[in-house]
Amino acid sequence: MASRIIPVDPFDLVVFGGTGDLARRKILPALFRRYCAGQMQDGTRIIGAARAEYDTEGYRAFVHDELVEFAGPAAQDTDQVAGFLDILDYVAIDADGELGWSELSQMLSEERVRAFYFSVGPELFGGLAERLHRHGMAHGESRIVVEKPFGHDQATARRLNETLAEHFEEVQIYRIDHYLGKETVQNLMAIRFGNMLFEPLWNSQYVDHIQITVAETVGVAGRGEYYDNAGAMRDMVQNHLMQLLCLIAMEPPSKFDPDALRDEKLKVIRALDPAGQDDIVLGQYRADATRPGYHEDVGDPDSTTESFAALRLQISNWRWAGTPIYVRTGKRLRARKSEIAVVFKETPHSIFGPEAGRHRNILTIRLQPNEGIDLDMTIKEPGPGGMRLVDVPLDMTFAKALGPDAEDVPDAYERLIMDVIRGNQTLFMRDDEVEAAWAWIDPAIVECNKRGQPPLPYDAGSSGPEEALALMHRDGRRWREIKP
Ligand code: BG6
C-alpha cells in the first residue's frame, strides 16, 4: 500500500519566530520532511522571520544544524538537505516595531497562497496581524497560523479573536491544536464513522464510562516560566483533552468538512456540566533521587500550579447522560502514554454463573506510543475445567497491520501545515470552539481555587496523587494502569 503524496502548488510560508524553539524542533523539521516527500513544487519559498540579524546564508546554516539535530534520519540525505535549504530565505524583523516589514512584503509573490505562522508569544499575535494588514500582505489567499496558548481565559481568548478578526476573516485563521494532527486522533473519526460496528453501541445504554489519559514522563524544566503561569488545566485540559473528548463524544457530522465537524464538537463542549470541586483533583510532582521536583523546575518554592489534573466530566445530552467521562493528564508520571478507553457495560445476565466472574469489553485507542486499537473480548480460557472466562485483546497495532506505511506517517505538524496551505480548516479550532472551551474551564479553575489548598504532591514516576484514584473508586470504577 503506497502512500499518496499530492504536491501542492508553490506557496510562500513565513515563520515568525523562525529561530525559536518550536520552529527548530517541530516546524522546520516538519517542512523538511514534506519537502523530502515531494510535496513542495519548484518555486515554493519558506521565509524565516525573527529578531536575530542573520542573512539568508547565515539562516540556512542555522537551519542546517537544527535539521541534523531534530529531523531524524532524513537529515542524513545531504542532497535533500541542500535542496531544502535552497528554498529558505530570511528577514530580520521586529514583531512589534517597523523593522523588516517592507522587505518582507517585497519578498512575497502575488497571486499565490501565503501563510504566516505565528510561532511567537501570544502577546505578539495582535501586532503581527495588524502589521501584515497594514503592509498589504493580508490578501484573500493569505492565512495566519496561530499557536497555543490561545488566551489565558475566556476574556483574553475573546479579545484575541476580536483583534485577529479586525485584520483577517475567520476562514483565514488557523488555530493549531497539534493533537488534532496526530494520525491516531484522526483515526478516532475513521473508527467511529467508518464502521457500522461501534456506532449503535456508542451511547450511555451500552457504554459504562470513558477514560482519557495523556500521561507524560517529562517535567516542565526549560519551559517553567510559561508552564507555571498555565498549569495542566490550561496547558493540556482546555485544548488537547477537550478536543479528544469532543471527537469521542460528538454526534456524527453530516460530512467530513470543517464547519460540520466543528459544529458537532462545539455542541459537546456546550453540553458539559459545570465541574464541581469534587470532580477535580490537582497534583504537583515531587523530586526523586535523580530528578528535581516541580518547585525546583520552575524556580519557585511556593508555586501552587498543578502539573497533574484528573477530572470527572458529564455530558448532559441524550447520548451520554449517565455515562461519566474521566480525563487525566500529568507530567513526570510513570510512563508516556496517551489513550482513550471506551469501557462497555457488562452483559445484562451471565449465563455462566457467578464463578465466571465479571467481564466487559473495552475498546482502547492508543494514541501514543505504539499507535493502534485494542478491543478486549471475553473468551473461554482454553483447556478443561469448565467455562472459565478470560479477557483477551483483539490487537490491531497499526505498524503490524499496515506494514511500513504505518511507520511512515507524517507527524502532526507536517499534516497541519500542509492543510493550511491547502486551505483545509477541518483540523483547526474555530473561534467559538476555543471560547466555549474556556467558558467551561474558567469556572472549573475558580472552583479549584476556592478550595484554598495547594495541589496534592505526587511521587515522580507514579500515576499521580492517590486522590485521583479515589475520584473513580467512589463511583465503583478504576483507572487503567499507566505502564510503559
Ligand atoms: C503541548 C504542551 O501542547 O503538548 C506540553 O504545551 C506537552 O506541555 C505537549 O508536553 C504534549 O504533546 P505530545 O505531542 O508530546 O503528546
Coordinates of C-alpha atoms and ligand atoms in Angstrom, one line a residue:
M1 CA 0.0 0.0 0.0
A2 CA 1.9 3.1 -1.2
S3 CA 1.2 6.4 0.5
R4 CA -0.2 9.0 -1.8
I5 CA 1.6 12.3 -2.0
I6 CA -0.3 15.1 -3.7
P7 CA 2.1 18.0 -4.4
V8 CA 0.7 21.4 -3.6
D9 CA 1.1 24.5 -5.8
P10 CA 4.1 26.7 -5.0
F11 CA 3.4 28.8 -1.9
D12 CA 5.1 31.3 0.4
L13 CA 5.3 30.4 4.1
V14 CA 6.6 32.9 6.6
V15 CA 7.6 31.6 10.0
F16 CA 7.6 34.4 12.6
G17 CA 9.8 33.2 15.4
G18 CA 11.8 31.3 12.8
T19 CA 14.8 30.9 15.2
G20 CA 12.6 29.9 18.2
D21 CA 12.2 26.6 19.9
L22 CA 9.1 25.4 18.2
A23 CA 10.4 26.3 14.7
R24 CA 13.7 24.5 15.4
R25 CA 12.1 21.4 16.9
K26 CA 8.9 21.0 15.0
I27 CA 8.0 23.4 12.2
L28 CA 11.3 23.4 10.2
P29 CA 11.8 19.6 10.5
A30 CA 8.2 19.1 9.5
L31 CA 8.6 21.3 6.4
F32 CA 11.8 19.5 5.6
R33 CA 10.1 16.1 5.7
R34 CA 7.3 17.3 3.5
Y35 CA 9.9 18.6 1.1
C36 CA 11.6 15.2 1.0
A37 CA 8.3 13.5 0.5
G38 CA 8.0 15.5 -2.8
Q39 CA 5.1 17.6 -1.7
M40 CA 6.6 21.0 -2.5
Q41 CA 6.9 22.1 -6.0
D42 CA 9.6 24.3 -7.5
G43 CA 9.2 27.9 -6.6
T44 CA 7.9 27.3 -3.0
R45 CA 9.5 29.6 -0.5
I46 CA 9.9 29.4 3.2
I47 CA 10.9 32.6 4.9
G48 CA 12.2 32.7 8.5
A49 CA 11.4 35.9 10.3
A50 CA 12.8 36.8 13.7
R51 CA 14.7 39.5 15.5
A52 CA 18.2 37.9 15.0
E53 CA 20.5 39.5 12.5
Y54 CA 21.0 36.7 10.0
D55 CA 21.5 37.0 6.3
T56 CA 20.0 34.2 4.2
E57 CA 23.2 32.2 4.2
G58 CA 23.5 32.5 8.0
Y59 CA 19.9 31.4 8.4
R60 CA 20.4 28.4 6.2
A61 CA 23.5 27.4 8.2
F62 CA 21.4 27.7 11.4
V63 CA 18.6 25.6 9.9
H64 CA 21.0 23.0 8.6
D65 CA 22.3 22.4 12.2
E66 CA 18.7 22.2 13.6
L67 CA 17.7 19.7 10.9
V68 CA 20.6 17.5 11.8
E69 CA 19.5 17.6 15.4
F70 CA 15.8 17.3 15.1
A71 CA 14.8 16.0 11.6
G72 CA 15.7 12.3 12.2
P73 CA 17.3 10.1 9.6
A74 CA 16.1 12.1 6.6
A75 CA 18.6 14.8 7.5
Q76 CA 21.4 12.4 6.5
D77 CA 20.5 12.8 2.9
T78 CA 22.7 15.8 2.0
D79 CA 21.1 16.4 -1.4
Q80 CA 17.7 16.7 0.1
V81 CA 19.0 19.0 2.9
A82 CA 20.8 21.2 0.3
G83 CA 17.6 21.3 -1.8
F84 CA 15.5 22.3 1.2
L85 CA 17.9 25.0 2.4
D86 CA 17.8 26.5 -1.1
I87 CA 14.1 27.4 -0.7
L88 CA 14.8 29.1 2.6
D89 CA 15.0 32.9 2.9
Y90 CA 15.3 35.1 6.0
V91 CA 14.2 38.5 7.0
A92 CA 15.2 40.2 10.3
I93 CA 12.0 41.7 11.6
D94 CA 10.8 43.5 14.7
A95 CA 7.4 41.9 15.5
D96 CA 6.3 45.0 17.5
G97 CA 8.3 47.7 15.6
E98 CA 8.7 48.7 12.0
L99 CA 12.0 46.9 11.1
G100 CA 11.8 44.5 8.2
W101 CA 8.1 44.8 7.2
S102 CA 8.6 46.4 3.8
E103 CA 11.4 43.9 3.0
L104 CA 9.1 41.1 3.9
S105 CA 6.2 42.4 1.7
Q106 CA 8.6 42.7 -1.2
M107 CA 9.8 39.1 -0.8
L108 CA 6.3 37.7 -1.2
S109 CA 4.9 36.7 -4.6
E110 CA 1.5 37.9 -5.6
E111 CA -1.3 35.5 -6.7
R112 CA -0.4 32.5 -4.6
V113 CA -1.1 31.1 -1.2
R114 CA 0.9 32.8 1.5
A115 CA 0.8 31.5 5.1
F116 CA 2.1 33.3 8.1
Y117 CA 3.0 31.1 11.0
F118 CA 2.9 32.9 14.4
S119 CA 5.3 30.8 16.3
V120 CA 5.8 33.6 18.9
G121 CA 4.3 34.6 22.3
P122 CA 0.6 35.3 22.2
E123 CA 1.3 38.9 23.2
L124 CA 2.6 39.5 19.7
F125 CA -0.3 37.9 17.8
G126 CA -2.3 41.1 17.5
G127 CA 0.6 43.3 16.4
L128 CA 1.6 40.8 13.8
A129 CA -1.9 40.6 12.3
E130 CA -2.1 44.4 12.3
R131 CA 1.2 44.9 10.6
L132 CA 0.5 42.2 8.0
H133 CA -2.7 44.0 7.1
R134 CA -1.1 47.5 7.1
H135 CA 1.7 46.4 4.8
G136 CA -0.7 44.9 2.3
M137 CA 0.1 41.3 3.0
A138 CA -3.4 40.1 4.0
H139 CA -5.0 39.4 0.7
G140 CA -7.6 36.7 0.0
E141 CA -5.1 33.9 -0.3
S142 CA -3.3 34.8 3.0
R143 CA -3.6 32.6 6.0
I144 CA -2.3 33.0 9.5
V145 CA -1.5 30.1 11.8
V146 CA -1.8 30.7 15.5
E147 CA -0.2 28.6 18.1
K148 CA -1.4 27.9 21.6
P149 CA -1.8 29.3 24.2
F150 CA -4.8 30.9 22.7
G151 CA -5.7 33.2 25.6
H152 CA -5.4 32.6 29.3
D153 CA -9.1 32.6 29.9
Q154 CA -12.3 33.3 28.0
A155 CA -12.0 37.0 28.2
T156 CA -8.4 37.1 26.8
A157 CA -9.3 34.5 24.1
R158 CA -12.3 36.6 23.1
R159 CA -10.1 39.7 22.8
L160 CA -7.6 37.8 20.8
N161 CA -10.3 36.6 18.4
E162 CA -11.6 40.1 18.1
T163 CA -8.2 41.5 17.3
L164 CA -7.4 38.9 14.7
A165 CA -10.9 39.4 13.2
E166 CA -10.1 43.0 12.6
H167 CA -7.5 42.0 10.0
F168 CA -8.4 38.5 8.8
E169 CA -11.5 36.6 8.1
E170 CA -12.3 33.5 10.2
V171 CA -11.6 31.3 7.1
Q172 CA -8.1 32.7 7.1
I173 CA -7.3 31.9 10.7
Y174 CA -5.8 28.5 11.6
R175 CA -5.7 27.9 15.4
I176 CA -3.4 24.9 15.9
D177 CA -4.1 22.2 18.4
H178 CA -1.4 19.7 17.3
Y179 CA -3.3 16.8 18.8
L180 CA -5.8 17.1 16.0
G181 CA -3.0 16.5 13.5
K182 CA -2.0 13.2 15.1
E183 CA -2.7 10.2 12.9
T184 CA -4.4 8.2 15.6
V185 CA -6.6 11.2 16.6
Q186 CA -7.9 11.3 13.1
N187 CA -8.3 7.6 13.2
L188 CA -10.8 8.1 16.0
M189 CA -13.1 9.6 13.5
A190 CA -12.4 6.8 11.0
I191 CA -13.1 4.2 13.6
R192 CA -16.3 5.8 14.8
F193 CA -17.8 6.8 11.5
G194 CA -16.3 4.4 9.1
N195 CA -17.5 1.3 10.8
M196 CA -21.0 0.0 11.5
L197 CA -19.9 -2.0 14.5
F198 CA -19.5 0.7 17.1
E199 CA -21.9 3.5 16.5
P200 CA -25.0 1.6 17.6
L201 CA -23.3 0.9 20.9
W202 CA -21.8 4.4 21.3
N203 CA -24.1 5.7 24.0
S204 CA -25.0 5.5 27.6
Q205 CA -27.1 2.5 27.2
Y206 CA -24.0 0.4 26.4
V207 CA -21.0 2.4 27.5
D208 CA -20.3 2.4 31.2
H209 CA -17.7 5.2 31.1
I210 CA -14.9 6.6 29.0
Q211 CA -11.3 7.3 30.2
I212 CA -8.9 9.6 28.5
T213 CA -5.3 9.6 29.7
V214 CA -2.4 11.8 28.4
A215 CA 0.5 10.9 30.7
E216 CA 4.0 12.2 30.2
T217 CA 7.3 11.3 31.8
V218 CA 8.9 14.7 31.2
G219 CA 8.8 17.5 33.7
V220 CA 8.5 21.2 33.0
A221 CA 12.1 22.2 33.2
G222 CA 13.1 24.6 30.4
R223 CA 9.6 26.0 30.0
G224 CA 8.9 26.7 33.6
E225 CA 8.0 30.4 33.1
Y226 CA 5.3 29.6 30.6
Y227 CA 4.1 26.5 32.4
D228 CA 3.9 27.9 35.8
N229 CA 1.5 30.5 34.5
A230 CA -0.6 27.9 32.8
G231 CA -0.7 24.6 34.7
A232 CA -2.1 21.3 33.4
M233 CA -5.7 22.7 33.2
R234 CA -4.8 25.4 30.8
D235 CA -1.8 23.7 29.1
M236 CA -3.5 20.4 28.4
V237 CA -7.1 20.1 29.5
Q238 CA -8.5 23.2 27.9
N239 CA -7.2 22.2 24.5
H240 CA -5.8 18.7 23.8
L241 CA -8.0 16.7 26.2
M242 CA -11.1 18.7 25.4
Q243 CA -10.5 18.1 21.7
L244 CA -10.2 14.3 22.3
L245 CA -13.3 14.4 24.4
C246 CA -15.2 16.2 21.6
L247 CA -14.1 13.7 19.0
I248 CA -15.0 10.7 21.0
A249 CA -18.4 12.0 22.2
M250 CA -19.7 14.2 19.3
E251 CA -22.7 13.3 17.1
P252 CA -21.8 12.1 13.6
P253 CA -21.3 15.2 11.4
S254 CA -23.2 15.1 8.1
K255 CA -19.9 15.2 6.2
F256 CA -16.2 15.5 7.0
D257 CA -16.0 19.2 6.4
P258 CA -14.6 22.0 8.6
D259 CA -17.8 23.5 9.8
A260 CA -19.9 20.3 10.0
L261 CA -17.2 18.8 12.3
R262 CA -16.6 21.9 14.4
D263 CA -20.4 22.5 14.9
E264 CA -20.6 19.0 16.4
K265 CA -17.5 19.5 18.6
L266 CA -18.9 22.8 19.9
K267 CA -22.2 21.1 20.9
V268 CA -20.3 18.7 23.1
I269 CA -18.4 21.4 24.9
R270 CA -21.6 23.3 25.4
A271 CA -23.3 20.3 26.8
L272 CA -20.7 19.7 29.5
D273 CA -22.0 20.1 33.1
P274 CA -20.0 22.5 35.2
A275 CA -17.3 20.7 37.2
G276 CA -17.6 21.0 40.9
Q277 CA -14.8 20.8 43.5
D278 CA -15.3 17.1 44.0
D279 CA -14.9 16.4 40.3
I280 CA -11.3 17.7 40.0
V281 CA -8.1 16.5 41.6
L282 CA -4.9 18.6 41.0
G283 CA -1.4 17.4 41.8
Q284 CA 2.2 18.6 41.6
Y285 CA 5.2 16.3 41.3
R286 CA 7.8 15.8 43.9
A287 CA 11.6 15.4 43.4
D288 CA 13.0 11.9 43.4
A289 CA 16.6 10.8 43.8
T290 CA 17.7 11.9 40.4
R291 CA 15.2 14.5 39.2
P292 CA 14.2 17.8 40.7
G293 CA 10.6 18.4 41.8
Y294 CA 8.2 20.9 40.3
H295 CA 9.2 23.7 42.6
E296 CA 12.9 23.4 41.5
D297 CA 11.9 23.0 37.8
V298 CA 10.0 26.3 37.8
G299 CA 12.4 28.0 40.3
D300 CA 9.6 28.9 42.7
P301 CA 9.4 27.1 46.1
D302 CA 5.9 28.5 46.7
S303 CA 4.3 27.7 43.3
T304 CA 0.8 26.3 43.6
T305 CA 0.5 25.5 39.9
E306 CA -0.7 22.0 39.1
S307 CA 1.3 19.6 36.9
F308 CA -1.4 17.0 37.1
A309 CA -5.2 17.1 36.7
A310 CA -7.8 14.4 36.8
L311 CA -11.5 15.3 36.2
R312 CA -14.8 13.6 36.2
L313 CA -17.0 15.1 33.4
Q314 CA -20.6 14.6 32.5
I315 CA -22.1 15.5 29.1
S316 CA -25.8 16.3 29.5
N317 CA -27.4 15.1 26.3
W318 CA -29.4 12.2 25.2
R319 CA -26.4 10.1 24.1
W320 CA -24.3 10.5 27.2
A321 CA -26.5 11.3 30.2
G322 CA -25.4 8.9 32.9
T323 CA -22.0 7.9 31.4
P324 CA -19.2 9.8 33.1
I325 CA -16.0 10.6 31.2
Y326 CA -12.8 10.6 33.3
V327 CA -9.8 12.5 32.0
R328 CA -6.4 12.9 33.4
T329 CA -3.1 14.3 32.3
G330 CA 0.2 14.9 34.1
K331 CA 3.9 15.4 33.9
R332 CA 6.6 13.2 35.4
L333 CA 4.3 10.2 35.5
R334 CA 5.2 6.5 35.3
A335 CA 5.1 6.3 31.5
R336 CA 4.5 8.2 28.4
K337 CA 1.1 7.0 27.3
S338 CA -1.9 8.6 25.7
E339 CA -5.0 6.6 25.2
I340 CA -8.8 6.7 25.1
A341 CA -10.6 3.7 26.6
V342 CA -14.3 3.2 26.0
V343 CA -15.4 0.8 28.7
F344 CA -18.6 -1.0 27.8
K345 CA -21.2 -2.3 30.3
E346 CA -21.3 -5.9 31.5
T347 CA -23.7 -8.2 29.8
P348 CA -27.1 -7.9 31.4
H349 CA -27.0 -11.5 32.6
S350 CA -24.3 -14.1 32.8
I351 CA -25.3 -17.5 31.6
F352 CA -22.1 -18.9 33.0
G353 CA -22.9 -18.1 36.7
P354 CA -21.2 -16.0 39.2
E355 CA -18.0 -18.1 39.2
A356 CA -17.3 -17.0 35.6
G357 CA -16.5 -13.5 37.1
R358 CA -17.4 -10.1 35.7
H359 CA -16.3 -9.1 32.2
R360 CA -16.6 -6.2 30.0
N361 CA -15.5 -5.2 26.5
I362 CA -13.0 -2.3 26.4
L363 CA -12.1 -0.5 23.2
T364 CA -8.8 1.2 23.7
I365 CA -7.5 3.6 21.2
R366 CA -3.8 4.0 21.8
L367 CA -2.7 7.5 20.6
Q368 CA 1.0 7.2 21.5
P369 CA 3.3 5.3 21.7
N370 CA 2.6 2.1 19.8
E371 CA -0.4 3.5 18.0
G372 CA -3.2 1.2 17.5
I373 CA -6.5 -0.2 18.7
D374 CA -7.3 -3.0 21.2
L375 CA -10.7 -4.5 21.7
D376 CA -10.8 -6.6 24.9
M377 CA -13.1 -9.6 24.2
T378 CA -14.2 -12.2 26.7
I379 CA -13.5 -15.7 25.6
K380 CA -13.3 -19.2 27.2
E381 CA -10.0 -20.0 28.7
P382 CA -8.6 -22.8 26.7
G383 CA -8.5 -26.3 28.2
P384 CA -10.6 -28.4 30.5
G385 CA -12.1 -27.1 33.8
G386 CA -15.4 -25.8 32.6
M387 CA -16.5 -22.4 31.4
R388 CA -13.7 -20.2 32.7
L389 CA -13.7 -16.9 31.0
V390 CA -10.8 -14.5 30.3
D391 CA -10.5 -11.2 28.6
V392 CA -8.0 -11.0 25.7
P393 CA -7.3 -8.1 23.4
L394 CA -8.0 -8.2 19.7
D395 CA -4.9 -6.3 19.0
M396 CA -4.6 -4.1 15.9
T397 CA -1.3 -2.4 16.2
F398 CA -1.1 -0.2 13.1
A399 CA 2.5 -1.0 12.5
K400 CA 1.7 -4.7 12.3
A401 CA -1.5 -4.3 10.3
L402 CA -0.3 -1.8 7.8
G403 CA 3.4 -2.6 7.5
P404 CA 6.0 0.1 6.7
D405 CA 3.3 2.6 5.7
A406 CA 2.2 2.8 9.3
E407 CA 5.6 3.9 10.3
D408 CA 5.9 6.5 7.6
V409 CA 3.0 8.7 8.5
P410 CA 3.5 12.4 8.6
D411 CA 3.7 13.9 12.1
A412 CA 1.1 16.3 13.4
Y413 CA 2.9 19.4 12.3
E414 CA 3.5 18.1 8.8
R415 CA -0.1 17.3 8.3
L416 CA -1.4 20.5 9.8
I417 CA 1.0 22.9 7.9
M418 CA 0.1 21.2 4.6
D419 CA -3.6 21.6 5.5
V420 CA -3.1 25.3 6.0
I421 CA -1.5 25.5 2.5
R422 CA -4.4 23.5 1.0
G423 CA -6.9 25.7 2.8
N424 CA -8.5 22.9 4.9
Q425 CA -9.6 24.1 8.3
T426 CA -11.1 20.8 9.4
L427 CA -8.4 20.1 12.0
F428 CA -8.2 23.6 13.3
M429 CA -10.2 25.2 16.1
R430 CA -12.8 27.8 15.3
D431 CA -13.2 31.0 17.3
D432 CA -16.4 29.9 19.1
E433 CA -15.0 26.5 19.9
V434 CA -12.0 28.0 21.7
E435 CA -14.1 30.4 23.6
A436 CA -16.5 27.7 24.6
A437 CA -13.7 25.5 25.9
W438 CA -12.5 28.5 28.1
A439 CA -16.1 29.2 29.2
W440 CA -16.2 25.7 30.6
I441 CA -12.7 25.6 32.1
D442 CA -12.6 29.1 33.7
P443 CA -15.3 28.2 36.4
A444 CA -13.6 24.8 36.9
I445 CA -10.4 26.6 37.8
V446 CA -12.3 29.0 40.1
E447 CA -13.8 26.0 41.9
C448 CA -10.3 24.5 42.4
N449 CA -9.0 27.8 43.8
K450 CA -12.0 28.1 46.2
R451 CA -10.6 25.0 48.0
G452 CA -7.7 27.2 49.1
Q453 CA -5.4 24.2 49.0
P454 CA -2.2 23.7 47.0
P455 CA -2.2 20.8 44.5
L456 CA -1.6 17.4 46.1
P457 CA 2.0 16.3 45.9
Y458 CA 2.7 13.0 44.0
D459 CA 5.8 10.9 43.5
A460 CA 7.8 11.3 40.3
G461 CA 7.2 8.1 38.3
S462 CA 3.8 7.4 39.9
S463 CA 0.3 7.6 38.4
G464 CA -0.4 10.9 40.1
P465 CA -1.9 11.6 43.6
E466 CA -3.8 8.9 45.4
E467 CA -6.9 11.1 45.5
A468 CA -7.1 10.8 41.7
L469 CA -7.7 7.1 42.2
A470 CA -10.4 7.9 44.7
L471 CA -12.1 10.0 42.1
M472 CA -13.0 6.8 40.3
H473 CA -13.2 4.5 43.2
R474 CA -16.1 6.3 44.7
D475 CA -18.0 5.6 41.5
G476 CA -17.0 1.9 41.8
R477 CA -14.6 2.2 38.9
R478 CA -10.9 2.3 38.4
W479 CA -8.3 3.9 36.2
R480 CA -6.4 1.8 33.7
E481 CA -2.8 1.4 34.6
I482 CA -0.3 3.9 33.3
K483 CA 2.5 1.4 32.5
P484 CA 5.3 1.5 30.0
Ligands
BG6_1 C1 1.9 20.8 24.4 C2 2.0 21.1 25.8 O1 0.9 21.4 23.8 O2 1.8 19.4 24.3 C3 3.1 20.4 26.5 O3 2.2 22.5 26.0 C4 3.0 18.9 26.3 O4 3.2 20.7 27.9 C5 2.8 18.6 24.8 O5 4.2 18.3 26.8 C6 2.5 17.1 24.6 O6 2.5 16.9 23.2 P1 2.8 15.4 22.7 O7 2.6 15.5 21.2 O8 4.3 15.1 23.1 O9 1.9 14.5 23.4

